Amino acid sequence: TTLLVTALKQKLSLTTGKQQQIKLLTLAPQSWTIAKTIDEFGFGKRLVRRARELRKEHGILPEVTHRKTFEH
């Protein structure tokens, strides 16, 4: 897991688009709390929560579109 998390941190540090960042954050370990994910990756609570929501609904690495697409 450590190697995967390290690689994910590197990839996220090179990624500038919010949609791509959210997509990659769906790969964060499910056992981590929101606070742990924020601390490890340095993203805000809103982005981390969005990634968790998408992972729950669509699995890992979903196609991320504007928020309106996923609202019920």
Short mmCIF file of C-alpha atoms in Angstrom, two decimals, residues 8 11-29 37 41-70:
data_model
loop_
_atom_site.label_atom_id
_atom_site.label_comp_id
_atom_site.label_asym_id
_atom_site.label_seq_id
_atom_site.Cartn_x
_atom_site.Cartn_y
_atom_site.Cartn_z
CA LEU A 8 -0.52 8.40 -6.10
CA LYS A 11 0.78 11.74 -9.69
CA LEU A 12 -1.52 14.12 -7.80
CA SER A 13 1.30 16.63 -7.34
CA LEU A 14 1.66 16.80 -11.14
CA THR A 15 -2.08 17.00 -11.83
CA THR A 16 -3.66 20.43 -12.08
CA GLY A 17 -7.23 19.79 -13.25
CA LYS A 18 -9.80 19.44 -10.47
CA GLN A 19 -11.73 16.71 -12.28
CA GLN A 20 -8.58 14.63 -12.73
CA GLN A 21 -7.59 15.21 -9.08
CA ILE A 22 -11.01 14.02 -7.89
CA LYS A 23 -10.75 10.97 -10.14
CA LEU A 24 -7.32 10.07 -8.73
CA LEU A 25 -8.46 10.66 -5.14
CA THR A 26 -10.94 7.80 -5.54
CA LEU A 27 -7.86 5.57 -5.24
CA ALA A 28 -7.14 6.73 -1.67
CA PRO A 29 -7.42 3.90 0.85
CA THR A 37 -6.81 11.79 3.36
CA PHE A 41 -2.65 14.46 -0.03
CA GLY A 42 -3.04 18.13 0.91
CA PHE A 43 -6.42 18.68 -0.71
CA GLY A 44 -9.44 20.38 0.83
CA LYS A 45 -12.34 18.67 2.52
CA ARG A 46 -14.74 19.43 -0.34
CA LEU A 47 -12.53 17.70 -2.93
CA VAL A 48 -11.95 14.66 -0.73
CA ARG A 49 -15.65 14.30 0.07
CA ARG A 50 -16.51 14.57 -3.63
CA ALA A 51 -14.03 11.80 -4.46
CA ARG A 52 -15.49 9.56 -1.75
CA GLU A 53 -19.01 10.21 -2.98
CA LEU A 54 -18.04 9.29 -6.53
CA ARG A 55 -16.19 6.15 -5.43
CA LYS A 56 -19.25 5.04 -3.48
CA GLU A 57 -21.59 5.62 -6.43
CA HIS A 58 -19.37 4.72 -9.40
CA GLY A 59 -16.27 2.88 -8.12
CA ILE A 60 -12.66 3.90 -8.60
CA LEU A 61 -11.48 6.18 -11.42
CA PRO A 62 -14.94 7.24 -12.61
CA GLU A 63 -15.45 9.71 -15.40
CA VAL A 64 -15.79 13.00 -13.56
CA THR A 65 -18.02 15.66 -15.02
CA HIS A 66 -19.46 18.81 -13.54
CA ARG A 67 -21.20 18.35 -10.22
CA LYS A 68 -24.66 18.89 -11.69
CA THR A 69 -24.45 15.55 -13.50
CA PHE A 70 -24.39 13.63 -10.23
#
